[in-house]
Each structure stands twice: as structure tokens, then as C-alpha cells.
Amino acid sequence: MEDCKESASDILLCMDENHSIVLRLSENDPLLDKKKKLLQSKGYDAEVHIQLKNALHPKWAHTTAEAMLQISRIMHLDEAELYFCEDDSCSPMGYYTQKNELEALNSMLSQVNSSFLDDRCSQKDILQDLWEAIIQLICEFGDKNITEITVINSQDCDKENFLLQWGEKSGVKNRLQIAYIEGFGRGAIAATDLKVGDIALEIPVSAIISEDAMKNSDMFPALEKVDGISTETMLLLWSMKERYNSSSTFKNYFDTLPEEFNTGLSFGVDAIVALDGTLLLEELIQAKEHLRNQYDELFLALCGDHPDIFPPELYTWEQFLWACELWYSNSMKIQFADGALQTCLIPIAGFLNHSLYPHITQYGKVDSATNTLKFRMSRPCQAGEQCYLSYGNFSSSHLITFYGFMPQMDNPYDIIQLDIDGSQDVCSDEFDASSGTTHMVRGTWFSDNHSIFHYGLPAPLLNHFRRAQEDFLDAGSPQQEKLKIEVEILEDLCSTFSGMMENLGEVDSESRENMDWDVKLAAEYKSLQRRIVSSILSSCYAGRKLVEDELCKPTA
């Protein structure tokens, strides 16, 4: 889980001397100015005070929680979510993204919990009502997103159970079971009903595979003499040998690892060919070339100078690629109690699968009081239900390359970045792209606004093209002239994306059931790209028809 870390909150929520809950943006938020503009466009200030003394209305708690959520959603937007947000609504779903919704709600809940501990607060009964209202919103969100699973009972889980037993002896507190699940491989299932705030998994630091294990090994003295070698690369080399160490402290963990990870880094020639016309093709080729160059630079010297520490039979290219896939797909960024940030392997936690509707969104920071890593529930999970983690806000191309799968539902982070110079974009009084914006598109089914001047396309992109026409228009230009420019913009976009669709080629008629795993995954990704581009073309054609119909109307 390459970028997994505890979510950094963009919201500061506290009590003031007037017994109000205060919501305000952090001054350290790199998106501060954009979020301020979006809040103002929706009628909110950058700092909002919720008066607890006014909490007399019977529906106050629910109404207040809903109002707080509107603000908290915006405060937790990341750059891509902010780019695609619309002026009048979140999305057809009523929120920006699933992860944003959970982060917004749990941030509110966390800070209300903290307010209970404030000795100045005499409104504990009102806070309790607000807490219950937020819990209700989280449960309602979770109830809409329960997915059915099929456990494959015929699969042997002995190695996984041995790891769970090792974890118990090592001080791991676990409320999950490991099983083979149809469509997922291995996954973690709730052993009991888990509520919001419950800890599904708690792992002591001593059971985490960190750089300490590598530094205590016989290879560290040789590795630290290698110029420019990173700690992450040292860990990777350590794991290649530790995998075969029968007396390793983490033997039970290494025994559960697959012989092949089947990520995009292991794609064969046929799968690479199947990706022709996609950006993922170039990304995979560059990634594999980088790893191959890294291998060639490292191992000739290491195996030659220290054959006893780095035996050549354990340090082949295939073993190196296996270790790269292990660390890409299973490692987490962990902040330890002393503030140090390390890339680690977390036994048992690696069985938690990724979902766009995760149960666990915040993790990665060691609790200094217990010296353990806690995986706390952000939404309820019923006994027998698969418990999901969020690996991060990743596109399908990233998930294929480093994890070997695509999400089973529409992914709002599947974006296509456009090679458009955004450096000339200038901020206006409206919320739009600022200087240096990277322009992008995604499937227009995520948009709820396909009306004229919107078309289901992101406003910053359309405004960029409109600004390019400012020399030809002034404030007094007739509406007809503005509409003609809209037609030109849509025609240009149609031309661009028609070219993209042509590059993607024809739909492969071969049955995917007969394909190898990598060719099948490549075909599914290419099909997704066609669907995204097709939706954009359809929106452009429909938008052009709207504008042309408007042009045909008689002018006043």
C-alpha cells in the first residue's frame, strides 16, 4: 500500500469561549485559496461557528450535522476532487467521492469526541445529540454500500491461520478472519459486528517489519557502504534473502506470500501489446526499464564483492521483481512515536483489500500511548462482511501497475490528464483553475450538470478555452458570438477525443474467459479508457446540439 498513511485533516474543529463548535480551514492547506473560494461560492465563510446554545429545536442535531458535512466535505477535498467539483452539487450521488465523504464525517465525529473532553464545555447533552446525528449519517452512508461476497470454502487457509496464531502470540489484537473470496483472492472478513470507532486490528511495533530488522542483519554493513542506496532499496534486498530464512522472526508472514504477485510489472508481451494506444503502455515500459537498470547497477557489484551475503541464486532478476512487487503492493508508510516516517510491511494488515467504499480510511500513525498501530473503523462492518481499506486516491492504471487489479466499480480517480498549458490561466472572482493548473477529464457520468455551458465537463477546462477567446470578445459582445465560441470549443474537444478513440483501436472480439490473466486485465483497462473517451465525445456532441439549438432561436 504504497502511499498509505493516516489522512491529514484539512479541517480544524474546536470549541471557543462561547461554547461554539468552530470549523475552519488549516492555514497549512496547500489548497487553501481554492477551498475558500468554493466555500464562499456556496455561502460559507472560511471559518464557521456552530452555536450550541441555540440547540433547542428538536431537529437541531440532524440539521447541524448536515450543515457541518457540507463544509467538511469541501475542507477535505484533494486536488483532483476540487478540480471536478461543480458549482451547484457534489455529484449525482450527493457527495464528491466515497472516501471524501467518510473522511469528512469521521473528522466531524473525532472533533466532537474531543469536545467531550473539554472541561469548559457544559453542553455535553447537546454534543451527545450531535454525535448521534453524525453516527446516523455514517451508518446511512454505509448501509447504501454493503456488498455481497462469496467465500470459497474449498481453499486451504492453513498458512494464513498460522500467521494469525503468530500474531496473537506477538501481541496482535485482531477481530478479523482471513478467507478466499470470489473475485478478490484473499481478504479480511469481520469476525464480529464492528461499529464506528472500533479497532478491527491492532499491531504492536515489535510485529511490524521495519528498517530495524534490516539494520540488525549481516548485510547492513555491506549495504551502508553503497553510494546513494536508499533505505527502501536496502529493505527490498533484505526481504529477498529473508524470504528463505527458516529461522526468521517473520517466517509465518513470508510463508503466506504468493510465488507471483501478478501486478502490471509482470505483464507479458501479449498484455503489453494489448495496451497499445493507452498511456498505461508507456508507464509500464518505463517502470520496468527503471527497475531493470536498478537491478543491473546493484547486483553485479553486490554479488561479486559479497557472494556470501548476496548469493547469486537468491538475487536473480525474477527474485528482484518479486521483491519490488511485494513492497509496492504491501508496504505502508508508518509514522512512529518518535515522528520518524518509515516504509514497512505489516503482517495480517496486508490481507485487507482496497475499496472505493472503505471501512478504514485513517491509519499509519503509531499510538504513542500503546506503541501499536491501530486500524480503526470509519464505518460499520457486519460480521461476515469483507472489511476494506483505502490504499489511496489512485487511478486504475496505478492500481494495475503496482497492485494488479482494477476496482469493481466506477473509479472517480480514473482521470485523463491533458497536454494543455495551464500556466496562462488567471484566477477570477469565480472558482476556477489557478495558475499552473493541470487540466484533466474523466467519465462524464460522474457529473450531474449536462446543461448548456456545462456539458458534464469540468469547469476549469472549459474556462481555460473560453479565456483563450477573450481577445475576440468583450463584456458587450452579443450572446450569439459567445455561443459560436462555445461551438468552436466543443468541436475542438470532439477532434481531440476522436483522435484518442481512434488510437485505442477496435474492440477486441475475443472472449476474455480464454485470456491469460495479464491480457484480460489489459483488455479490461483498455475497455475502460474507451468508455471514458466515449462519454466525453457523447457529452461534446450533445452539448454542441444544445448550443446550436440556442443559436437557431430568434434574437430579441
mmCIF file of N, CA, C and O in Angstrom, residues 66-121:
data_model
loop_
_atom_site.group_PDB
_atom_site.id
_atom_site.type_symbol
_atom_site.label_atom_id
_atom_site.label_comp_id
_atom_site.label_asym_id
_atom_site.label_seq_id
_atom_site.Cartn_x
_atom_site.Cartn_y
_atom_site.Cartn_z
ATOM 1 N N GLU A 66 -25.841 17.959 9.114
ATOM 2 C CA GLU A 66 -25.894 18.097 7.648
ATOM 3 C C GLU A 66 -25.141 19.354 7.194
ATOM 4 O O GLU A 66 -24.402 19.330 6.195
ATOM 5 N N ALA A 67 -25.334 20.453 7.923
ATOM 6 C CA ALA A 67 -24.645 21.702 7.563
ATOM 7 C C ALA A 67 -23.140 21.568 7.747
ATOM 8 O O ALA A 67 -22.350 22.011 6.903
ATOM 9 N N MET A 68 -22.733 20.947 8.834
ATOM 10 C CA MET A 68 -21.302 20.716 9.062
ATOM 11 C C MET A 68 -20.705 19.845 7.969
ATOM 12 O O MET A 68 -19.566 20.062 7.533
ATOM 13 N N LEU A 69 -21.484 18.858 7.511
ATOM 14 C CA LEU A 69 -20.995 17.944 6.483
ATOM 15 C C LEU A 69 -20.740 18.671 5.173
ATOM 16 O O LEU A 69 -19.747 18.398 4.477
ATOM 17 N N GLN A 70 -21.626 19.614 4.821
ATOM 18 C CA GLN A 70 -21.429 20.386 3.593
ATOM 19 C C GLN A 70 -20.075 21.101 3.619
ATOM 20 O O GLN A 70 -19.354 21.148 2.614
ATOM 21 N N ILE A 71 -19.731 21.639 4.768
ATOM 22 C CA ILE A 71 -18.476 22.378 4.919
ATOM 23 C C ILE A 71 -17.292 21.409 4.988
ATOM 24 O O ILE A 71 -16.259 21.611 4.354
ATOM 25 N N SER A 72 -17.452 20.356 5.779
ATOM 26 C CA SER A 72 -16.360 19.402 5.977
ATOM 27 C C SER A 72 -15.977 18.705 4.673
ATOM 28 O O SER A 72 -14.808 18.406 4.442
ATOM 29 N N ARG A 73 -16.962 18.432 3.817
ATOM 30 C CA ARG A 73 -16.657 17.831 2.515
ATOM 31 C C ARG A 73 -15.670 18.682 1.740
ATOM 32 O O ARG A 73 -14.672 18.187 1.208
ATOM 33 N N ILE A 74 -15.941 19.973 1.685
ATOM 34 C CA ILE A 74 -15.081 20.883 0.923
ATOM 35 C C ILE A 74 -13.707 20.958 1.559
ATOM 36 O O ILE A 74 -12.679 20.960 0.867
ATOM 37 N N MET A 75 -13.667 21.002 2.866
ATOM 38 C CA MET A 75 -12.392 21.118 3.560
ATOM 39 C C MET A 75 -11.510 19.891 3.366
ATOM 40 O O MET A 75 -10.286 19.974 3.531
ATOM 41 N N HIS A 76 -12.087 18.748 3.032
ATOM 42 C CA HIS A 76 -11.324 17.515 2.852
ATOM 43 C C HIS A 76 -11.090 17.160 1.385
ATOM 44 O O HIS A 76 -10.573 16.075 1.092
ATOM 45 N N LEU A 77 -11.439 18.026 0.465
ATOM 46 C CA LEU A 77 -11.205 17.731 -0.950
ATOM 47 C C LEU A 77 -9.716 17.700 -1.253
ATOM 48 O O LEU A 77 -8.942 18.504 -0.739
ATOM 49 N N ASP A 78 -9.306 16.755 -2.112
ATOM 50 C CA ASP A 78 -7.935 16.790 -2.624
ATOM 51 C C ASP A 78 -7.940 17.540 -3.954
ATOM 52 O O ASP A 78 -8.977 18.048 -4.399
ATOM 53 N N GLU A 79 -6.793 17.630 -4.597
ATOM 54 C CA GLU A 79 -6.676 18.488 -5.777
ATOM 55 C C GLU A 79 -7.565 18.022 -6.920
ATOM 56 O O GLU A 79 -8.226 18.836 -7.578
ATOM 57 N N ALA A 80 -7.603 16.700 -7.183
ATOM 58 C CA ALA A 80 -8.424 16.199 -8.279
ATOM 59 C C ALA A 80 -9.905 16.372 -7.975
ATOM 60 O O ALA A 80 -10.695 16.779 -8.839
ATOM 61 N N GLU A 81 -10.313 16.070 -6.742
ATOM 62 C CA GLU A 81 -11.719 16.238 -6.356
ATOM 63 C C GLU A 81 -12.130 17.696 -6.485
ATOM 64 O O GLU A 81 -13.247 18.001 -6.916
ATOM 65 N N LEU A 82 -11.241 18.597 -6.109
ATOM 66 C CA LEU A 82 -11.525 20.022 -6.186
ATOM 67 C C LEU A 82 -11.665 20.470 -7.640
ATOM 68 O O LEU A 82 -12.502 21.315 -7.970
ATOM 69 N N TYR A 83 -10.866 19.899 -8.520
ATOM 70 C CA TYR A 83 -10.914 20.264 -9.937
ATOM 71 C C TYR A 83 -12.270 19.908 -10.546
ATOM 72 O O TYR A 83 -12.820 20.660 -11.355
ATOM 73 N N PHE A 84 -12.812 18.761 -10.156
ATOM 74 C CA PHE A 84 -14.050 18.278 -10.780
ATOM 75 C C PHE A 84 -15.313 18.701 -10.053
ATOM 76 O O PHE A 84 -16.416 18.418 -10.543
ATOM 77 N N CYS A 85 -15.192 19.327 -8.880
ATOM 78 C CA CYS A 85 -16.413 19.674 -8.162
ATOM 79 C C CYS A 85 -17.205 20.715 -8.943
ATOM 80 O O CYS A 85 -16.648 21.542 -9.657
ATOM 81 N N GLU A 86 -18.520 20.645 -8.812
ATOM 82 C CA GLU A 86 -19.412 21.510 -9.574
ATOM 83 C C GLU A 86 -20.001 22.582 -8.680
ATOM 84 O O GLU A 86 -20.023 22.455 -7.453
ATOM 85 N N ASP A 87 -20.481 23.634 -9.291
ATOM 86 C CA ASP A 87 -20.953 24.787 -8.536
ATOM 87 C C ASP A 87 -22.217 24.501 -7.728
ATOM 88 O O ASP A 87 -22.407 25.037 -6.649
ATOM 89 N N ASP A 88 -23.064 23.629 -8.261
ATOM 90 C CA ASP A 88 -24.386 23.512 -7.639
ATOM 91 C C ASP A 88 -24.625 22.196 -6.931
ATOM 92 O O ASP A 88 -25.650 22.008 -6.306
ATOM 93 N N SER A 89 -23.712 21.266 -7.020
ATOM 94 C CA SER A 89 -23.936 19.975 -6.362
ATOM 95 C C SER A 89 -22.626 19.236 -6.260
ATOM 96 O O SER A 89 -21.624 19.619 -6.844
ATOM 97 N N CYS A 90 -22.611 18.155 -5.486
ATOM 98 C CA CYS A 90 -21.411 17.336 -5.361
ATOM 99 C C CYS A 90 -21.283 16.424 -6.571
ATOM 100 O O CYS A 90 -20.303 16.444 -7.285
ATOM 101 N N SER A 91 -22.278 15.613 -6.810
ATOM 102 C CA SER A 91 -22.275 14.649 -7.903
ATOM 103 C C SER A 91 -23.663 14.040 -7.954
ATOM 104 O O SER A 91 -24.497 14.315 -7.091
ATOM 105 N N PRO A 92 -23.954 13.179 -8.943
ATOM 106 C CA PRO A 92 -25.261 12.515 -8.937
ATOM 107 C C PRO A 92 -25.502 11.709 -7.668
ATOM 108 O O PRO A 92 -26.635 11.411 -7.324
ATOM 109 N N MET A 93 -24.424 11.353 -6.938
ATOM 110 C CA MET A 93 -24.560 10.545 -5.729
ATOM 111 C C MET A 93 -24.868 11.401 -4.506
ATOM 112 O O MET A 93 -25.226 10.875 -3.456
ATOM 113 N N GLY A 94 -24.662 12.722 -4.607
ATOM 114 C CA GLY A 94 -24.907 13.586 -3.465
ATOM 115 C C GLY A 94 -23.668 13.890 -2.655
ATOM 116 O O GLY A 94 -23.733 14.592 -1.649
ATOM 117 N N TYR A 95 -22.521 13.354 -3.065
ATOM 118 C CA TYR A 95 -21.255 13.644 -2.390
ATOM 119 C C TYR A 95 -20.160 13.682 -3.448
ATOM 120 O O TYR A 95 -20.374 13.357 -4.608
ATOM 121 N N TYR A 96 -18.951 14.079 -3.056
ATOM 122 C CA TYR A 96 -17.866 14.223 -4.029
ATOM 123 C C TYR A 96 -17.280 12.863 -4.388
ATOM 124 O O TYR A 96 -17.308 12.440 -5.537
ATOM 125 N N THR A 97 -16.704 12.178 -3.403
ATOM 126 C CA THR A 97 -16.253 10.793 -3.573
ATOM 127 C C THR A 97 -16.566 10.055 -2.281
ATOM 128 O O THR A 97 -16.786 10.666 -1.228
ATOM 129 N N GLN A 98 -16.550 8.730 -2.360
ATOM 130 C CA GLN A 98 -16.872 7.939 -1.181
ATOM 131 C C GLN A 98 -15.868 8.174 -0.057
ATOM 132 O O GLN A 98 -16.243 8.309 1.110
ATOM 133 N N LYS A 99 -14.584 8.218 -0.406
ATOM 134 C CA LYS A 99 -13.558 8.398 0.616
ATOM 135 C C LYS A 99 -13.642 9.791 1.232
ATOM 136 O O LYS A 99 -13.485 9.959 2.442
ATOM 137 N N ASN A 100 -13.903 10.798 0.408
ATOM 138 C CA ASN A 100 -14.062 12.151 0.918
ATOM 139 C C ASN A 100 -15.218 12.220 1.913
ATOM 140 O O ASN A 100 -15.115 12.874 2.961
ATOM 141 N N GLU A 101 -16.314 11.532 1.590
ATOM 142 C CA GLU A 101 -17.487 11.537 2.473
ATOM 143 C C GLU A 101 -17.144 10.957 3.835
ATOM 144 O O GLU A 101 -17.485 11.522 4.892
ATOM 145 N N LEU A 102 -16.443 9.825 3.835
ATOM 146 C CA LEU A 102 -16.087 9.185 5.097
ATOM 147 C C LEU A 102 -15.083 10.020 5.891
ATOM 148 O O LEU A 102 -15.178 10.119 7.115
ATOM 149 N N GLU A 103 -14.125 10.612 5.198
ATOM 150 C CA GLU A 103 -13.153 11.452 5.892
ATOM 151 C C GLU A 103 -13.828 12.679 6.506
ATOM 152 O O GLU A 103 -13.507 13.087 7.631
ATOM 153 N N ALA A 104 -14.762 13.267 5.763
ATOM 154 C CA ALA A 104 -15.470 14.441 6.265
ATOM 155 C C ALA A 104 -16.285 14.098 7.515
ATOM 156 O O ALA A 104 -16.236 14.810 8.529
ATOM 157 N N LEU A 105 -17.027 12.995 7.454
ATOM 158 C CA LEU A 105 -17.872 12.593 8.580
ATOM 159 C C LEU A 105 -17.033 12.203 9.793
ATOM 160 O O LEU A 105 -17.342 12.576 10.929
ATOM 161 N N ASN A 106 -15.959 11.450 9.554
ATOM 162 C CA ASN A 106 -15.147 10.992 10.680
ATOM 163 C C ASN A 106 -14.338 12.118 11.303
ATOM 164 O O ASN A 106 -14.031 12.070 12.496
ATOM 165 N N SER A 107 -13.988 13.116 10.501
ATOM 166 C CA SER A 107 -13.336 14.292 11.073
ATOM 167 C C SER A 107 -14.283 15.004 12.033
ATOM 168 O O SER A 107 -13.893 15.408 13.139
ATOM 169 N N MET A 108 -15.545 15.159 11.615
ATOM 170 C CA MET A 108 -16.543 15.773 12.488
ATOM 171 C C MET A 108 -16.702 14.965 13.778
ATOM 172 O O MET A 108 -16.722 15.513 14.883
ATOM 173 N N LEU A 109 -16.788 13.656 13.623
ATOM 174 C CA LEU A 109 -17.006 12.779 14.781
ATOM 175 C C LEU A 109 -15.820 12.840 15.739
ATOM 176 O O LEU A 109 -15.993 12.938 16.963
ATOM 177 N N SER A 110 -14.616 12.830 15.178
ATOM 178 C CA SER A 110 -13.412 12.860 16.006
ATOM 179 C C SER A 110 -13.346 14.126 16.840
ATOM 180 O O SER A 110 -13.016 14.087 18.032
ATOM 181 N N GLN A 111 -13.699 15.251 16.226
ATOM 182 C CA GLN A 111 -13.583 16.510 16.945
ATOM 183 C C GLN A 111 -14.723 16.706 17.956
ATOM 184 O O GLN A 111 -14.516 17.354 18.981
ATOM 185 N N VAL A 112 -15.883 16.146 17.661
ATOM 186 C CA VAL A 112 -16.951 16.174 18.677
ATOM 187 C C VAL A 112 -16.530 15.317 19.870
ATOM 188 O O VAL A 112 -16.754 15.685 21.030
ATOM 189 N N ASN A 113 -15.878 14.173 19.590
ATOM 190 C CA ASN A 113 -15.358 13.343 20.682
ATOM 191 C C ASN A 113 -14.362 14.125 21.530
ATOM 192 O O ASN A 113 -14.374 14.050 22.765
ATOM 193 N N SER A 114 -13.498 14.896 20.860
ATOM 194 C CA SER A 114 -12.510 15.700 21.588
ATOM 195 C C SER A 114 -13.183 16.782 22.429
ATOM 196 O O SER A 114 -12.717 17.114 23.527
ATOM 197 N N SER A 115 -14.294 17.316 21.917
ATOM 198 C CA SER A 115 -15.002 18.370 22.649
ATOM 199 C C SER A 115 -15.590 17.855 23.957
ATOM 200 O O SER A 115 -15.736 18.607 24.922
ATOM 201 N N PHE A 116 -15.910 16.555 23.998
ATOM 202 C CA PHE A 116 -16.407 15.971 25.247
ATOM 203 C C PHE A 116 -15.367 16.100 26.368
ATOM 204 O O PHE A 116 -15.712 16.166 27.552
ATOM 205 N N LEU A 117 -14.097 16.123 25.977
ATOM 206 C CA LEU A 117 -13.021 16.167 26.963
ATOM 207 C C LEU A 117 -12.675 17.576 27.406
ATOM 208 O O LEU A 117 -11.841 17.762 28.300
ATOM 209 N N ASP A 118 -13.306 18.557 26.773
ATOM 210 C CA ASP A 118 -13.046 19.959 27.105
ATOM 211 C C ASP A 118 -13.790 20.321 28.388
ATOM 212 O O ASP A 118 -15.020 20.314 28.438
ATOM 213 N N ASP A 119 -13.052 20.636 29.436
ATOM 214 C CA ASP A 119 -13.669 20.951 30.734
ATOM 215 C C ASP A 119 -14.534 22.200 30.684
ATOM 216 O O ASP A 119 -15.419 22.397 31.518
ATOM 217 N N ARG A 120 -14.274 23.074 29.685
ATOM 218 C CA ARG A 120 -15.061 24.307 29.587
ATOM 219 C C ARG A 120 -16.469 24.058 29.068
ATOM 220 O O ARG A 120 -17.351 24.902 29.204
ATOM 221 N N CYS A 121 -16.665 22.903 28.434
ATOM 222 C CA CYS A 121 -17.947 22.634 27.783
ATOM 223 C C CYS A 121 -18.979 22.146 28.792
ATOM 224 O O CYS A 121 -18.792 21.127 29.459
#
